[in-house]
Coordinates of C-alpha atoms in Angstrom, one line a residue:
X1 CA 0.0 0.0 0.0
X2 CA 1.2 3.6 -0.3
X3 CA 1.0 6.1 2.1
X4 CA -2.6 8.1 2.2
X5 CA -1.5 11.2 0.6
X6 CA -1.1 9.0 -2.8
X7 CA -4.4 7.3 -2.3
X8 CA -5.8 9.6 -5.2
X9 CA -2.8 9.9 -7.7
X10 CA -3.5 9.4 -11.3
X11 CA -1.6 7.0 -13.2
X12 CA -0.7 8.1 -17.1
X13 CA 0.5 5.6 -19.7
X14 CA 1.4 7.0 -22.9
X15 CA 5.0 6.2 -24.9
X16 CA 5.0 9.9 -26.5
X17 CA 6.6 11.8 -24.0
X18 CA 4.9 15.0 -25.3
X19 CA 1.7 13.4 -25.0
X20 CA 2.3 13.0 -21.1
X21 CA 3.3 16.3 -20.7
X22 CA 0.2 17.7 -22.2
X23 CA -2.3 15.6 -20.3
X24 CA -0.3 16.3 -16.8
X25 CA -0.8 20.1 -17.4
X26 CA -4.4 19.2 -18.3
X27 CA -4.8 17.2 -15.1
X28 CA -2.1 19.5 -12.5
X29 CA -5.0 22.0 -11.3
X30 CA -7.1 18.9 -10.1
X31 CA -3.9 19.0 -7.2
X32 CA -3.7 14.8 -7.1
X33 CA -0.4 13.2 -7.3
X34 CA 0.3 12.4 -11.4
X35 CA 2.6 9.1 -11.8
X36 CA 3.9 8.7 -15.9
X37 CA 5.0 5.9 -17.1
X38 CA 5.7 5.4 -20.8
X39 CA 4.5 2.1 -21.6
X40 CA 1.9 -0.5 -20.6
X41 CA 4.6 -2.7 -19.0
X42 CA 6.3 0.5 -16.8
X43 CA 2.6 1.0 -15.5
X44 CA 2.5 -2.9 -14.4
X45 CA 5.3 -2.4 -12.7
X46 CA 4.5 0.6 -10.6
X47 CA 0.7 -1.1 -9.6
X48 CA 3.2 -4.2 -8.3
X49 CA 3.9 -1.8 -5.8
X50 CA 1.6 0.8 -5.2
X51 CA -2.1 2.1 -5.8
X52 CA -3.8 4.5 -8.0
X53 CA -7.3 5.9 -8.0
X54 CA -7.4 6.4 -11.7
X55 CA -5.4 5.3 -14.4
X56 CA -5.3 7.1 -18.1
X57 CA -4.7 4.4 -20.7
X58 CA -2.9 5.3 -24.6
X59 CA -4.6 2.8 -26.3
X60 CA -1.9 2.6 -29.4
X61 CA 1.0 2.0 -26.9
X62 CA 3.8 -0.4 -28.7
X63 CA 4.6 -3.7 -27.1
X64 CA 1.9 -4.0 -24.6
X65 CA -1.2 -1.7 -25.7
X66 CA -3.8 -0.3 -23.7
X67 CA -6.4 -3.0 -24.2
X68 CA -3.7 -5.6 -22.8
X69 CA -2.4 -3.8 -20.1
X70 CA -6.2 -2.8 -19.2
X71 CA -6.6 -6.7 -19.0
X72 CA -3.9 -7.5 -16.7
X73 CA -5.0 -4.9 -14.4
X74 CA -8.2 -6.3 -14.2
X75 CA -7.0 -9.6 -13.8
X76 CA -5.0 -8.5 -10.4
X77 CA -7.2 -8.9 -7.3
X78 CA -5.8 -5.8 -6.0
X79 CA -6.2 -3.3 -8.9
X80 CA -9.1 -4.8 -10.9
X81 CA -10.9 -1.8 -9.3
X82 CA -8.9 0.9 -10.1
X83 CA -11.0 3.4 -13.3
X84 CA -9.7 3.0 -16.4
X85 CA -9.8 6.0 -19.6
X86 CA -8.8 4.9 -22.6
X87 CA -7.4 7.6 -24.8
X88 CA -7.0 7.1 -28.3
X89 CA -6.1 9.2 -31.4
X90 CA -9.0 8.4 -33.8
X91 CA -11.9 7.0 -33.2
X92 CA -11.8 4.0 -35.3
X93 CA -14.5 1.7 -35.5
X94 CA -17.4 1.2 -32.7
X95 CA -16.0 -2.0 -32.4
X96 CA -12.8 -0.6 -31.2
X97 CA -14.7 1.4 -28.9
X98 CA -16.5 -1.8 -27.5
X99 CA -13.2 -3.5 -27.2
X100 CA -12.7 -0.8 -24.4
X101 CA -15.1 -1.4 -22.8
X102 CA -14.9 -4.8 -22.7
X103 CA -11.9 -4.5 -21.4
X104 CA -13.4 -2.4 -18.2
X105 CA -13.0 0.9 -19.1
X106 CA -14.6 3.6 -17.7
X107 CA -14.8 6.1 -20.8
X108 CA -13.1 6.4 -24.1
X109 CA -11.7 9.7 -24.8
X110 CA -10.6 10.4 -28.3
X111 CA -7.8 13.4 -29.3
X112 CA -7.9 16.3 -29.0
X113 CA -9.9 16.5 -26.2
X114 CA -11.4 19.2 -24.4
X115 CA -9.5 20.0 -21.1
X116 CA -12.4 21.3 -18.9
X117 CA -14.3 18.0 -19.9
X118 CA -11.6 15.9 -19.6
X119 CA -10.9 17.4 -16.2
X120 CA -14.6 16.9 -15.2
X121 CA -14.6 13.6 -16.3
X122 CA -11.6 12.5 -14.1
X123 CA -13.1 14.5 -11.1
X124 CA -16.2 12.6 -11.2
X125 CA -14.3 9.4 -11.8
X126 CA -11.6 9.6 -8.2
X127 CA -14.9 10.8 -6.3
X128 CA -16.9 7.7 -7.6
X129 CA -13.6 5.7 -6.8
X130 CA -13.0 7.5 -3.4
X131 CA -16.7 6.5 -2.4
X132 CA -16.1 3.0 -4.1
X133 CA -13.1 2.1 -1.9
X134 CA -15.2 3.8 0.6
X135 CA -17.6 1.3 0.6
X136 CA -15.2 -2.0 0.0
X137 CA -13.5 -1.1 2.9
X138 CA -17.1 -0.7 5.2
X139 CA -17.9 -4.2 3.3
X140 CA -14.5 -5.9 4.5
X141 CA -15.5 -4.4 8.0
X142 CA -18.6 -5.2 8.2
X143 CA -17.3 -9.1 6.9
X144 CA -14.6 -9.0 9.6
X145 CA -16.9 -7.9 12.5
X146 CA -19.4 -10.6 11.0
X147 CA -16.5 -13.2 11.1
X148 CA -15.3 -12.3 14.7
X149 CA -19.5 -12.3 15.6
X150 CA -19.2 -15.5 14.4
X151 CA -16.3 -16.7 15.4
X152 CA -17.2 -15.4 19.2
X153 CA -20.8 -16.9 18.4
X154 CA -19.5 -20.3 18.0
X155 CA -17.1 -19.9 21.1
X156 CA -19.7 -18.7 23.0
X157 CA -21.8 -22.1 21.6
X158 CA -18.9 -24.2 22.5
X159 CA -18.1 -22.9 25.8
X160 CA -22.2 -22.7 26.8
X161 CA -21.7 -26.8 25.0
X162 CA -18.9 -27.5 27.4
X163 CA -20.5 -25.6 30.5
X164 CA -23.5 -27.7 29.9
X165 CA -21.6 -31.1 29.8
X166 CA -19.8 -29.9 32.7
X167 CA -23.0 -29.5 34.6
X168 CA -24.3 -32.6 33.6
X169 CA -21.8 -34.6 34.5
X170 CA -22.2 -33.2 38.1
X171 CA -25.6 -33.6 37.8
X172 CA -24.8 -37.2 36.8
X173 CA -22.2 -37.5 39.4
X174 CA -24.1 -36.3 42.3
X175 CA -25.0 -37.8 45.5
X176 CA -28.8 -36.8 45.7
X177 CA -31.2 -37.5 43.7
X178 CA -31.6 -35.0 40.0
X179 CA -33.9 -35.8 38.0
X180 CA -35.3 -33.2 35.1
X181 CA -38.8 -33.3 33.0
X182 CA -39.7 -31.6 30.3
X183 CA -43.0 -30.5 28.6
X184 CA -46.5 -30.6 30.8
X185 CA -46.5 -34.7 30.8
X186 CA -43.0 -34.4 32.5
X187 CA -41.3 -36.3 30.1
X188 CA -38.0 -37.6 31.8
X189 CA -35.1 -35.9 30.3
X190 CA -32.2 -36.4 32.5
X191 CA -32.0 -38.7 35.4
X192 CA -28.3 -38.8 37.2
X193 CA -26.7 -42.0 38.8
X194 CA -28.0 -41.8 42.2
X195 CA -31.7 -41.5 40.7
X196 CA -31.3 -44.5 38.6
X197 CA -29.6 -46.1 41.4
X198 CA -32.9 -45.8 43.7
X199 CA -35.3 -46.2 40.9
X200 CA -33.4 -49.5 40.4
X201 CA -35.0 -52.0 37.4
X202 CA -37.2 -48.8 36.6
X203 CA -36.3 -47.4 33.1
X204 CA -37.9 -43.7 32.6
X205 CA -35.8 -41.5 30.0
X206 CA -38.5 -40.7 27.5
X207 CA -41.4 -41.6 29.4
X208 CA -43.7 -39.6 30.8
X209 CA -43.5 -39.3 34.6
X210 CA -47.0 -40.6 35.7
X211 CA -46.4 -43.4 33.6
X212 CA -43.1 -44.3 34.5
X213 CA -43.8 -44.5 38.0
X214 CA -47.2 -45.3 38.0
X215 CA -48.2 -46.6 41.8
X216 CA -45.3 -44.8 43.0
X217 CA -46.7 -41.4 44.4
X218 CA -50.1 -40.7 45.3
X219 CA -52.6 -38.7 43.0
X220 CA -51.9 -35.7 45.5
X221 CA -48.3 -35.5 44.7
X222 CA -49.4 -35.1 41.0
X223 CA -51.4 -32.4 41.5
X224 CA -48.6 -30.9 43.6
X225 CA -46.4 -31.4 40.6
X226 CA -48.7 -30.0 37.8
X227 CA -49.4 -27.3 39.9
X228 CA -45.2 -26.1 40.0
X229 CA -45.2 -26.8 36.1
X230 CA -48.9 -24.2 35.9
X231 CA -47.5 -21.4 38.4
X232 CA -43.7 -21.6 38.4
X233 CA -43.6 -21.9 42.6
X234 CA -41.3 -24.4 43.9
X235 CA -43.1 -27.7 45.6
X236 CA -40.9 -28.5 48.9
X237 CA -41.4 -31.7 50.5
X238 CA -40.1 -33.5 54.3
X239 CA -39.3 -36.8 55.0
X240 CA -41.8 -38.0 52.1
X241 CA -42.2 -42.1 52.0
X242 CA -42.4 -44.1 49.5
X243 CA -41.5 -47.7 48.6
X244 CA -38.7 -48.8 46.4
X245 CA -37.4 -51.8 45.0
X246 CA -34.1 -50.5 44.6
X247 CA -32.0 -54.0 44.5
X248 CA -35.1 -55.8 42.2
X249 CA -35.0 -58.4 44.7
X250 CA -39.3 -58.1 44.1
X251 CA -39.4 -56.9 47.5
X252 CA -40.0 -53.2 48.2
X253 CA -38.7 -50.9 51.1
X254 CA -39.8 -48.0 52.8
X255 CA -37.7 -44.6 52.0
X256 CA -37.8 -41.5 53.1
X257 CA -36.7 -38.3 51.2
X258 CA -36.6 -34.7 51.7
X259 CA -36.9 -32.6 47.9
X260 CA -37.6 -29.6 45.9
X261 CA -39.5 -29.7 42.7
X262 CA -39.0 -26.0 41.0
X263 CA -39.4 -24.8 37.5
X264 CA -37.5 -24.8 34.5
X265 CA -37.5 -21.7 32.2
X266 CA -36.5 -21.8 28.3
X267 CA -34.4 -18.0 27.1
X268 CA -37.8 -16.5 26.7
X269 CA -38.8 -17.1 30.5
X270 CA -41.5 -19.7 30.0
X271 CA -42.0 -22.7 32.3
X272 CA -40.5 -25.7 30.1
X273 CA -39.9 -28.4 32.3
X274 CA -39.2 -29.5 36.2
X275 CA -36.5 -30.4 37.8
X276 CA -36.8 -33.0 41.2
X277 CA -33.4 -32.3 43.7
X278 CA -34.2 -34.7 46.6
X279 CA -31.5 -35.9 49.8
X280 CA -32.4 -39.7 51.1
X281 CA -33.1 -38.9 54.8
X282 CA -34.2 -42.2 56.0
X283 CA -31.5 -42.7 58.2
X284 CA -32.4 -40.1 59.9
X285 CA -36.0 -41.2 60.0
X286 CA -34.9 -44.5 61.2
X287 CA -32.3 -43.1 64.2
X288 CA -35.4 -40.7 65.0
X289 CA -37.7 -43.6 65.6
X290 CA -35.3 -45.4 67.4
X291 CA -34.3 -42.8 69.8
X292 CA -38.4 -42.2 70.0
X293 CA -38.6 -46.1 70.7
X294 CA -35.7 -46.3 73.4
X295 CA -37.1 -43.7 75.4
X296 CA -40.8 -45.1 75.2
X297 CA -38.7 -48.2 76.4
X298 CA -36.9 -46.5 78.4
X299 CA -39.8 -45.1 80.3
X300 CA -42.1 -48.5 80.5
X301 CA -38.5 -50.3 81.8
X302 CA -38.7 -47.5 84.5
X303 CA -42.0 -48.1 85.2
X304 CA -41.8 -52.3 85.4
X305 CA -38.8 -52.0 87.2
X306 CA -40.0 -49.9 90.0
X307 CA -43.0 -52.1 90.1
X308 CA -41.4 -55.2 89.9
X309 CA -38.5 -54.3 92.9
X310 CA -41.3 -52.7 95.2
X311 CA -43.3 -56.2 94.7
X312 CA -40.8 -57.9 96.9
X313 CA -39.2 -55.2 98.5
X314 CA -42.8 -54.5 99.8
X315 CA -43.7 -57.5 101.6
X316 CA -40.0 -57.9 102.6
X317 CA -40.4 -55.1 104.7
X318 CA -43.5 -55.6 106.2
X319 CA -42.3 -59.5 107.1
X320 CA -39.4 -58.2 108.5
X321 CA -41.1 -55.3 110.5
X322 CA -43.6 -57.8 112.0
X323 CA -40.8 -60.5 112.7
X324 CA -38.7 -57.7 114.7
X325 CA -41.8 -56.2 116.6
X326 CA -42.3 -60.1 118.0
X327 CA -39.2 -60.5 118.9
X328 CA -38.8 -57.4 120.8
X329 CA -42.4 -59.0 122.8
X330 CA -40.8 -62.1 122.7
X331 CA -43.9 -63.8 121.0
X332 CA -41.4 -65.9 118.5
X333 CA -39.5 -69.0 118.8
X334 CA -37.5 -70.8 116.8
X335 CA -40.4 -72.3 114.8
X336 CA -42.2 -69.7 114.2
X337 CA -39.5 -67.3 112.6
X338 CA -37.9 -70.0 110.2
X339 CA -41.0 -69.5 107.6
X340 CA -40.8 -65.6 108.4
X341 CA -36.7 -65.9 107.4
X342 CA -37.7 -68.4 104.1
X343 CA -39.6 -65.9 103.3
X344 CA -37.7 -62.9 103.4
X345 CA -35.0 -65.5 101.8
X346 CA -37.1 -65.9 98.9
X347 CA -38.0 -62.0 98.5
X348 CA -33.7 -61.5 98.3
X349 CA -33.5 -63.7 95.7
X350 CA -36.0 -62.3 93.4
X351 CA -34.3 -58.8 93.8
X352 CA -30.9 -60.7 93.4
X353 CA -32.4 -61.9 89.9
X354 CA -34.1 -58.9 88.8
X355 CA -30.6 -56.8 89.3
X356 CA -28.8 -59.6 88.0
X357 CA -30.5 -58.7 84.6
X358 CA -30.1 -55.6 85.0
X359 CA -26.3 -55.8 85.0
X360 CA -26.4 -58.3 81.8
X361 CA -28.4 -55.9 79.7
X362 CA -25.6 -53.2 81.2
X363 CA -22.7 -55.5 80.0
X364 CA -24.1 -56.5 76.5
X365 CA -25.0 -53.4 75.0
X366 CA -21.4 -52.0 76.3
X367 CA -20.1 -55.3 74.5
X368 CA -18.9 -56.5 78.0
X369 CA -20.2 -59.7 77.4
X370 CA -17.7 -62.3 77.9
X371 CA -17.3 -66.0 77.8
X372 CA -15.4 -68.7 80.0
X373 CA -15.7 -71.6 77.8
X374 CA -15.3 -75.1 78.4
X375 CA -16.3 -78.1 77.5
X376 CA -19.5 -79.7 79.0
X377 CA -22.3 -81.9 78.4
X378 CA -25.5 -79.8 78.0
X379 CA -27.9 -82.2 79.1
X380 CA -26.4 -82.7 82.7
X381 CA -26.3 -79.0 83.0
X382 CA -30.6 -79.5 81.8
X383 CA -30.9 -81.6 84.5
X384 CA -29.4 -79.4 87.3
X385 CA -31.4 -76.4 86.2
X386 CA -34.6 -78.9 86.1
X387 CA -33.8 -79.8 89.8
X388 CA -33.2 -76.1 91.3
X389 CA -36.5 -75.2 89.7
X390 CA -38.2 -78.2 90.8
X391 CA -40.1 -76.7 93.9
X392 CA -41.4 -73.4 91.9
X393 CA -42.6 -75.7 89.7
X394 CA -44.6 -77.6 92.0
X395 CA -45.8 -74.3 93.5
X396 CA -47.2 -73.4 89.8
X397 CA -48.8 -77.0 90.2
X398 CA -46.4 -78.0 87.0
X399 CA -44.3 -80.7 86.5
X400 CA -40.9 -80.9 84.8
X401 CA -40.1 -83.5 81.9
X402 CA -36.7 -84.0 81.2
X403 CA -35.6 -86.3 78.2
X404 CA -32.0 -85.5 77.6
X405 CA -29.4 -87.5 75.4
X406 CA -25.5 -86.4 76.0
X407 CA -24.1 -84.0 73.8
X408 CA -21.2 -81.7 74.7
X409 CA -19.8 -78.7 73.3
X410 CA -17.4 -75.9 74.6
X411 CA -19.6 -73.2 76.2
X412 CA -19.6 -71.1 79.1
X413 CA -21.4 -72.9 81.5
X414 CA -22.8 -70.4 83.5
X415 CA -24.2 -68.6 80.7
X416 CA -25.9 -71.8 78.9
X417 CA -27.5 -72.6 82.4
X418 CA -28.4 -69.0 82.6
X419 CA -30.1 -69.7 78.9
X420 CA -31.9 -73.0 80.6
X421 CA -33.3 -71.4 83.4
X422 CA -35.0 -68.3 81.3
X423 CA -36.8 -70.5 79.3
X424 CA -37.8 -73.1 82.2
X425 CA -39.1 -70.4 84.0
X426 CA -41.3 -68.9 81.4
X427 CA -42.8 -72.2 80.7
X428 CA -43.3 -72.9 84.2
X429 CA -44.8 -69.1 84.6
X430 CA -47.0 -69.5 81.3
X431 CA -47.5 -72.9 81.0
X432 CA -51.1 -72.8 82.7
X433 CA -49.8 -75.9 85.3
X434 CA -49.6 -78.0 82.4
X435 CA -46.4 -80.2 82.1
X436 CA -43.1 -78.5 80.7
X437 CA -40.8 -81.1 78.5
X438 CA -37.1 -80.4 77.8
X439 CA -35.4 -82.1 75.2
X440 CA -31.6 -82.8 74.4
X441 CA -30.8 -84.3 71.5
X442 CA -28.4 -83.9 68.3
X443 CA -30.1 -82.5 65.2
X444 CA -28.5 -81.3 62.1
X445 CA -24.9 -80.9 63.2
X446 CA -25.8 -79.1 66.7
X447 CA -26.7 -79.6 70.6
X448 CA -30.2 -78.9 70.1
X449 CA -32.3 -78.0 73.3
X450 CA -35.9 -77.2 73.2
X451 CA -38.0 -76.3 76.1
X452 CA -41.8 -77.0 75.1
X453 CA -45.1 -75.7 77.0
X454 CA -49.0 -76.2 76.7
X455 CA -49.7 -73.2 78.0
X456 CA -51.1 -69.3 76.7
X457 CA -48.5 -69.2 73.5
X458 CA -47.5 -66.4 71.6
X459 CA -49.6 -64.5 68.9
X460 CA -47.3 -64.3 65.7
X461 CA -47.3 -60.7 65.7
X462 CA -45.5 -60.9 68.7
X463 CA -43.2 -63.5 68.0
X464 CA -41.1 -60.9 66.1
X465 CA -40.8 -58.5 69.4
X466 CA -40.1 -61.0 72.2
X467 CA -36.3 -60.9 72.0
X468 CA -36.2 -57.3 72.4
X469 CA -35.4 -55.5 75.5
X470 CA -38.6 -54.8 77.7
X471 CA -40.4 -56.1 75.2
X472 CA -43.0 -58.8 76.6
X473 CA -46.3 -60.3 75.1
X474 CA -48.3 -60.1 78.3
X475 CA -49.5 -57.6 80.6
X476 CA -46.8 -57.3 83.2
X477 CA -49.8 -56.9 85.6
X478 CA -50.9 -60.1 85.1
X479 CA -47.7 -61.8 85.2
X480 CA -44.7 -59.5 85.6
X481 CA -41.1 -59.1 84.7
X482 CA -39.4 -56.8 83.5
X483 CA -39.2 -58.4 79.9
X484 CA -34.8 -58.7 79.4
X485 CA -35.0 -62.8 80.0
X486 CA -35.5 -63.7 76.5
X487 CA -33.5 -60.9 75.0
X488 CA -30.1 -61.8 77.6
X489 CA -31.3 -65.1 76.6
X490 CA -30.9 -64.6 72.6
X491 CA -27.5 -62.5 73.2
X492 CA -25.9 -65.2 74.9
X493 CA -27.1 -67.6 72.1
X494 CA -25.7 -65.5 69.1
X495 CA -22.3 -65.2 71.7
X496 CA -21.9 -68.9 71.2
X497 CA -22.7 -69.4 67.3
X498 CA -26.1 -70.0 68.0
X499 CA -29.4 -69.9 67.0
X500 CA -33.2 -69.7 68.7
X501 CA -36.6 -69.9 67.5
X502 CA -39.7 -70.3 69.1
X503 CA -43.0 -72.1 67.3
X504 CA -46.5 -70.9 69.1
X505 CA -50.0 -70.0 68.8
X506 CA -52.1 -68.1 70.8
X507 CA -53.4 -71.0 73.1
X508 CA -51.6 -73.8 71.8
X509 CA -48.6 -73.3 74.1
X510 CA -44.7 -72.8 72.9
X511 CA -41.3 -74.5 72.0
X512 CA -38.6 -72.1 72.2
X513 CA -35.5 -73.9 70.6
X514 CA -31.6 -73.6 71.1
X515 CA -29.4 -74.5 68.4
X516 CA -25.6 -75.0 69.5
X517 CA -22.4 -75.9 68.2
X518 CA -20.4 -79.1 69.6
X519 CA -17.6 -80.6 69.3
X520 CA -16.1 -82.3 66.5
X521 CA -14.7 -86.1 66.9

């Protein structure tokens, strides 16, 4: 390019040296820059290098005329723009004219000339030029600002592309629950991982919502949903059940979940779709109802225990109150006062027990529980713990069976009697007076012991409760205790390796068995 103040020089071509003197005077009061050159080829040369706004064309030039050098400079990108006169001596033919023009000229000017015209016509030719460039060079603006748009368009595309893969991927990726509709069925478009992961078997992409989880959610968490999609305002929900099959195992679970559903807006603003954000909070259900359980346990324990310590503690008390005001009248011998003290005896022995259990559920749930094994033949230990129950028995008006083969195993002892006499003495207390039978025998690889009753039983409802702590399946006014013997009992069981279950029916009595490893010859 050449520097701005040439921008509007005139380019002359003409191999009479006269001639481009007399044209430069013609063109000097115009005040643009006038370049000669004195053939068609010398012109080429300079236009290599530089621009022109106009150039002035001899057509009879030797070697390269004006038509040909007319036609190279239109064949150059860079100058096919530039205004071309042709000047000729004669005017020949018309087709020599058209030949100018064919070639792109912008007049044809035939000697002599008239200098104020010729002047006019060049005038009018740089300002159509001038305004010409003027106009390329808004166009290749214009282009270049459309071509960055565009370029910054498509990054813009690409980046908003890559943002939104980024977000689904963490979407994907996250550890709630994401799932995102779209349209007024609530098509599924997107659900991530942990969604999938709890719908389990469940395939929704595609579907609509109400289909794919038809039986899921009530009617009322429908309307809930239509109603977000129709106003826009988010739907929050607490601890919200609902029952999944999450493995496909068939079977389904109860869940609990705390969400939002909220809107989705397209550019324009308007509600397109839903999206679900929920947190599993069923843990937190489940600790809740457990720490609401234990205290409601915690509280009836209270309550059985008080009652069950005052019930000896009471007539403890009074017998020993009586037996110390007849001694102090010296109303009591020896034979009187024994039956007093067996009493009292017996009162000790109950409180003994009851805060024996006590201290076993204190040492099992602080995982104090500990075993002295050795080894020992359950059914003589049966038989002992048959023979120191044998009078309370006979006070219930019961008898004790005892059908024992000898099988031995290393356990603690103390703990498997402990087991024996639990279960003794709630068939002796439930057993309605009818006999109690306790069997010993081997059965499928294990000491089996089972302690059988004919007396109230156990509803099956219940059955699932009784090894709890102060759980019981009677009124403890009607028979009391504080409801930890069968619980201790099953802890001690599960200490060993073991097993127990228990068969009843309301009415039809119980058989509680113990399943126990033994030795191997």
């Amino acid at each position: 390019m050449t520097s701005p103040e040439l921008s509007d020089c005139i380019l002359i071509a003409d191999d009479h040296p006269a001639n481009l003197l007399a044209l430069e005077a013609v063109l000097e009061p115009l005040g643009h820059p006038i370049i000669k050159s004195s053939s068609g080829v010398e012109a080429l040369r300079y236009l290599l290098d530089h621009d022109c706004s106009l150039a002035l064309l001899d057509v009879a030039m030797p070697g390269l005329d004006g038509f040909e050098t007319a036609a190279l400079i239109r064949g150059r990108e860079r100058t096919r723009h530039i205004p071309i006169i042709f000047i000729s001596a004669s005017a020949r033919d018309e087709t020599h004219v058209f030949k100018g023009y064919a070639q792109g000229a912008i007049d044809y000017v035939v000697k002599p000339f008239d200098p104020d015209v010729m002047r006019a016509k060049v005038t009018n030719l740089l300002a159509l030029h001038r305004r010409s460039e003027e106009m390329r060079r808004e166009a290749a603006l214009r282009g270049r600002e459309r071509d960055e748009f565009r370029e910054k368009e498509q990054e813009a595309r690409a980046e908003a592309e890559a943002q939104r893969k980024r977000l689904q991927s963490l979407l994907v990726q996250a550890p709630s629950v994401i799932a995102i509709t779209k349209g007024p069925d609530h098509v599924f478009e997107l659900v991530n991982e942990r969604c999938q992961q709890m719908l389990g078997s469940l395939k929704v992409l595609g579907k609509p919502a109400r289909e794919a989880l038809r039986g899921l959610l009530p009617q009322e968490a429908w309307k809930s949903v239509d109603a977000v999609y129709e106003s826009g305002n988010a739907f929050v929900g607490t601890e919200a059940a609902i029952s999944l099959d999450e493995h496909g195992w068939g079977g389904t679970e109860r869940r609990f979940f705390n969400f939002v559903v909220q809107a989705i807006r397209d550019l324009a603003g308007n509600i397109d779709g839903l999206m679900l954000h929920a947190f599993e909070v069923t843990d937190q259900v489940r600790a809740r109802e457990r720490e609401r359980d234990a205290i409601r346990l915690r509280d009836e324990f209270l309550s059985i225990a008080s009652h069950e310590l005052r019930t000896p503690l009471t007539p403890l008390r009074l017998q020993l109150q009586s037996t110390l005001k007849c001694l102090d009248k010296g109303e009591t011998g020896v034979a009187e006062l024994r039956p007093r003290l067996e009493l009292a005896l017996r009162q000790t022995v109950r409180i003994g027990i009851l805060v024996t259990d006590l201290l076993e559920v204190s040492r099992i749930t602080s995982g104090r529980l500990t075993l002295q094994r050795e080894e020992m033949d359950l059914a003589e230990s049966v038989r002992d713990v048959a023979e120191r129950h044998e009078p309370e028995a006979r006070n219930a008006g019961t008898t004790v069976q005892v059908q024992a083969e000898h099988v031995t195993g290393r356990w603690d002892r103390l703990r498997i009697e402990q087991v024996i006499a639990n279960l003794l003495v709630n068939a002796i207390k439930y057993g309605g007076g009818r006999p109690v039978r306790l069997t010993v025998e081997r059965a499928d690889g294990a000491a089996r012991l089972t302690v059988r009753d004919e007396g109230i039983g156990i509803s099956t409802e219940d059955q699932e409760r009784i090894f709890d702590r102060f759980e019981r399946a009677v009124s403890v006014r009607s028979y009391g205790g504080m409801g930890l013997g069968l619980y201790i009992t099953q802890q001690i069981v599960d200490a060993h390796g073991g097993r127990i279950q228990v068969q009843s029916a309301r009415g039809k009595g119980s058989a509680f068995t113990v399943d126990l490893p033994v030795l191997t010859e």
